[in-house]
Short mmCIF file of N, CA and C in Angstrom, two decimals:
data_model
loop_
_atom_site.label_atom_id
_atom_site.label_comp_id
_atom_site.label_asym_id
_atom_site.label_seq_id
_atom_site.Cartn_x
_atom_site.Cartn_y
_atom_site.Cartn_z
N MET T 25 0.98 -1.15 0.10
CA MET T 25 0.19 -0.16 -0.12
C MET T 25 0.90 0.95 0.13
N LYS T 26 0.52 2.23 -0.87
CA LYS T 26 1.44 3.17 -1.34
C LYS T 26 1.35 4.47 0.27
N ASP T 27 2.46 5.09 0.27
CA ASP T 27 2.41 6.26 1.12
C ASP T 27 1.25 7.28 1.09
N TYR T 28 0.30 7.81 1.88
CA TYR T 28 -0.54 8.80 1.79
C TYR T 28 -0.13 10.12 2.75
N THR T 29 0.73 10.71 2.85
CA THR T 29 0.94 11.80 3.37
C THR T 29 -0.02 13.26 3.53
N THR T 30 -0.69 13.00 2.09
CA THR T 30 -1.32 13.66 1.86
C THR T 30 -2.82 13.19 2.02
N THR T 31 -4.12 13.41 2.96
CA THR T 31 -5.27 12.93 3.04
C THR T 31 -6.06 13.04 2.29
N ASP T 32 -5.73 14.25 1.17
CA ASP T 32 -6.53 14.73 0.04
C ASP T 32 -6.19 13.61 -1.02
N LYS T 33 -5.10 12.70 -1.27
CA LYS T 33 -5.11 11.71 -2.16
C LYS T 33 -5.64 10.26 -1.87
N ALA T 34 -5.97 10.17 -1.02
CA ALA T 34 -6.50 8.52 -0.04
C ALA T 34 -7.75 8.34 -0.87
N PRO T 35 -7.70 7.51 -0.96
CA PRO T 35 -9.11 6.76 -2.30
C PRO T 35 -10.30 6.85 -1.28
N TRP T 36 -9.96 6.90 -0.11
CA TRP T 36 -10.96 6.73 0.88
C TRP T 36 -11.45 7.86 1.45
N LYS T 37 -11.29 8.82 0.57
CA LYS T 37 -11.21 10.34 1.54
C LYS T 37 -12.59 10.69 1.62
N GLU T 38 -13.56 10.62 0.72
CA GLU T 38 -14.78 10.78 0.68
C GLU T 38 -16.03 10.24 1.85
N GLN T 39 -15.36 8.78 1.78
CA GLN T 39 -15.91 8.28 2.91
C GLN T 39 -15.35 8.54 4.40
N LYS T 40 -14.32 9.41 4.61
CA LYS T 40 -13.71 9.05 5.68
C LYS T 40 -14.59 9.20 7.22
N GLU T 41 -15.64 10.04 6.84
CA GLU T 41 -16.72 10.14 8.39
C GLU T 41 -17.19 9.01 8.51
N ASN T 42 -17.36 8.10 7.56
CA ASN T 42 -18.25 6.39 8.00
C ASN T 42 -17.10 5.51 8.37
N ILE T 43 -15.95 5.29 7.59
CA ILE T 43 -15.11 4.15 8.37
C ILE T 43 -14.88 3.79 9.88
N GLN T 44 -15.44 2.81 10.31
CA GLN T 44 -15.09 2.77 11.57
C GLN T 44 -14.16 1.46 11.61
N HIS T 45 -14.32 0.72 10.79
CA HIS T 45 -13.33 -0.88 11.31
C HIS T 45 -12.39 -0.58 9.56
N ILE T 46 -11.28 -1.18 9.97
CA ILE T 46 -10.03 -1.26 8.91
C ILE T 46 -9.98 -3.28 8.91
N LEU T 47 -10.09 -3.66 7.94
CA LEU T 47 -9.47 -4.76 7.26
C LEU T 47 -8.48 -5.00 6.54
N ILE T 48 -7.41 -5.30 6.46
CA ILE T 48 -5.88 -5.24 5.81
C ILE T 48 -6.01 -7.18 5.55
N LYS T 49 -6.32 -7.34 4.10
CA LYS T 49 -6.44 -9.00 3.86
C LYS T 49 -5.01 -9.52 3.70
N ASP T 50 -4.90 -10.60 3.66
CA ASP T 50 -3.37 -11.46 3.24
C ASP T 50 -3.43 -10.87 1.91
N GLY T 51 -1.83 -10.82 2.10
CA GLY T 51 -1.81 -10.73 0.42
C GLY T 51 -1.16 -8.83 0.63
N VAL T 52 -1.37 -8.41 1.38
CA VAL T 52 -0.73 -6.70 1.53
C VAL T 52 0.32 -7.03 2.18
N GLU T 53 1.53 -6.76 1.76
CA GLU T 53 2.94 -6.70 2.53
C GLU T 53 3.43 -5.50 3.27
N ASN T 54 2.72 -4.22 2.80
CA ASN T 54 3.22 -3.10 3.74
C ASN T 54 2.17 -2.27 3.63
N ILE T 55 1.83 -1.53 4.69
CA ILE T 55 1.15 -0.39 4.72
C ILE T 55 1.93 0.91 4.75
N GLY T 56 1.45 1.77 3.83
CA GLY T 56 2.54 3.26 3.75
C GLY T 56 2.50 4.05 4.71
N ASP T 57 3.08 5.23 4.51
CA ASP T 57 3.09 6.43 6.02
C ASP T 57 1.93 7.04 5.81
N GLU T 58 1.49 7.11 6.95
CA GLU T 58 0.44 8.06 6.75
C GLU T 58 -1.47 7.27 6.29
N ALA T 59 -1.25 5.80 6.10
CA ALA T 59 -2.14 5.41 5.31
C ALA T 59 -3.49 5.61 5.98
N PHE T 60 -3.78 5.78 6.92
CA PHE T 60 -5.18 5.72 7.53
C PHE T 60 -5.06 7.06 8.48
N LYS T 61 -4.39 7.97 8.35
CA LYS T 61 -4.26 8.97 8.81
C LYS T 61 -5.55 10.31 9.10
N ASP T 62 -6.00 10.29 10.30
CA ASP T 62 -7.32 11.20 10.25
C ASP T 62 -8.53 10.43 10.30
N LEU T 63 -8.46 9.76 10.19
CA LEU T 63 -9.90 8.73 9.90
C LEU T 63 -9.80 8.29 11.70
N ASP T 64 -10.80 9.49 12.09
CA ASP T 64 -10.85 9.62 13.81
C ASP T 64 -12.46 8.71 13.84
N LYS T 65 -12.93 8.12 13.32
CA LYS T 65 -13.85 7.34 13.61
C LYS T 65 -13.77 5.98 13.67
N VAL T 66 -12.53 5.34 13.40
CA VAL T 66 -12.12 3.90 13.24
C VAL T 66 -11.88 3.64 14.77
N LYS T 67 -12.74 2.26 14.93
CA LYS T 67 -12.62 1.42 16.26
C LYS T 67 -11.78 0.49 16.58
N ASP T 68 -11.60 -0.11 15.47
CA ASP T 68 -10.62 -1.35 15.24
C ASP T 68 -9.97 -1.62 13.82
N ILE T 69 -9.42 -2.45 14.04
CA ILE T 69 -8.31 -2.84 12.80
C ILE T 69 -7.75 -4.05 13.05
N ILE T 70 -8.06 -4.92 11.63
CA ILE T 70 -7.50 -6.15 11.70
C ILE T 70 -6.44 -6.05 10.82
N ILE T 71 -5.10 -6.38 10.80
CA ILE T 71 -4.01 -6.35 9.82
C ILE T 71 -3.64 -8.29 9.36
N GLY T 72 -3.74 -8.41 8.30
CA GLY T 72 -3.17 -9.57 7.65
C GLY T 72 -2.06 -10.29 8.13
N SER T 73 -1.81 -11.48 7.96
CA SER T 73 -0.62 -11.92 8.48
C SER T 73 0.72 -11.83 7.29
N THR T 74 0.10 -11.13 6.28
CA THR T 74 1.02 -10.83 5.50
C THR T 74 1.90 -9.58 5.38
N VAL T 75 1.65 -8.44 6.60
CA VAL T 75 2.11 -7.52 6.43
C VAL T 75 3.07 -7.90 6.69
N GLU T 76 4.51 -7.37 6.15
CA GLU T 76 5.70 -7.09 6.97
C GLU T 76 6.51 -5.54 7.24
N ASP T 77 5.90 -4.64 6.89
CA ASP T 77 6.59 -3.55 7.00
C ASP T 77 4.93 -2.56 7.15
N LEU T 78 5.23 -1.75 8.22
CA LEU T 78 4.08 -0.55 8.49
C LEU T 78 4.82 1.15 8.23
N GLY T 79 4.36 1.76 7.98
CA GLY T 79 4.74 3.11 7.72
C GLY T 79 4.98 4.09 8.80
N LYS T 80 5.00 4.99 8.75
CA LYS T 80 5.32 5.81 9.94
C LYS T 80 3.99 6.60 9.98
N ASP T 81 3.41 6.63 11.59
CA ASP T 81 2.28 7.56 11.64
C ASP T 81 0.98 7.01 10.96
N ILE T 82 0.88 5.61 10.82
CA ILE T 82 -0.46 5.02 9.81
C ILE T 82 -1.23 5.44 10.79
N PHE T 83 -1.76 5.49 12.06
CA PHE T 83 -2.65 5.87 12.63
C PHE T 83 -2.83 7.21 12.96
N ASN T 84 -2.34 8.22 12.84
CA ASN T 84 -2.01 9.26 13.19
C ASN T 84 -3.37 10.22 12.95
N GLY T 85 -3.83 10.27 14.02
CA GLY T 85 -5.24 11.13 14.58
C GLY T 85 -6.63 10.13 14.51
N CYS T 86 -6.05 8.71 14.71
CA CYS T 86 -7.31 7.59 14.61
C CYS T 86 -7.57 8.03 16.39
N GLU T 87 -8.46 8.92 16.94
CA GLU T 87 -8.40 8.92 18.25
C GLU T 87 -9.08 8.04 19.12
N ASP T 88 -10.22 7.45 18.01
CA ASP T 88 -10.90 6.07 18.83
C ASP T 88 -10.21 5.03 18.96
N LEU T 89 -9.11 4.92 18.46
CA LEU T 89 -8.00 3.84 18.28
C LEU T 89 -7.25 3.63 19.72
N TYR T 90 -7.22 4.83 20.52
CA TYR T 90 -6.21 4.98 21.55
C TYR T 90 -6.83 4.90 23.24
#
């Protein structure tokens, strides 16, 4: 998964307020920098077993995860 250091370019930008759960299925090997930044409604995330590399600040601003 590529880096999304600007949330304006994230493909889920239009659904930002509706996203509460994130599922990264097996097959994804890395999650780019700031991939889920400012998804402040996210309550949980499941990451598949094939993910080997997590970018920096991938959940920055996801207040409900903390």
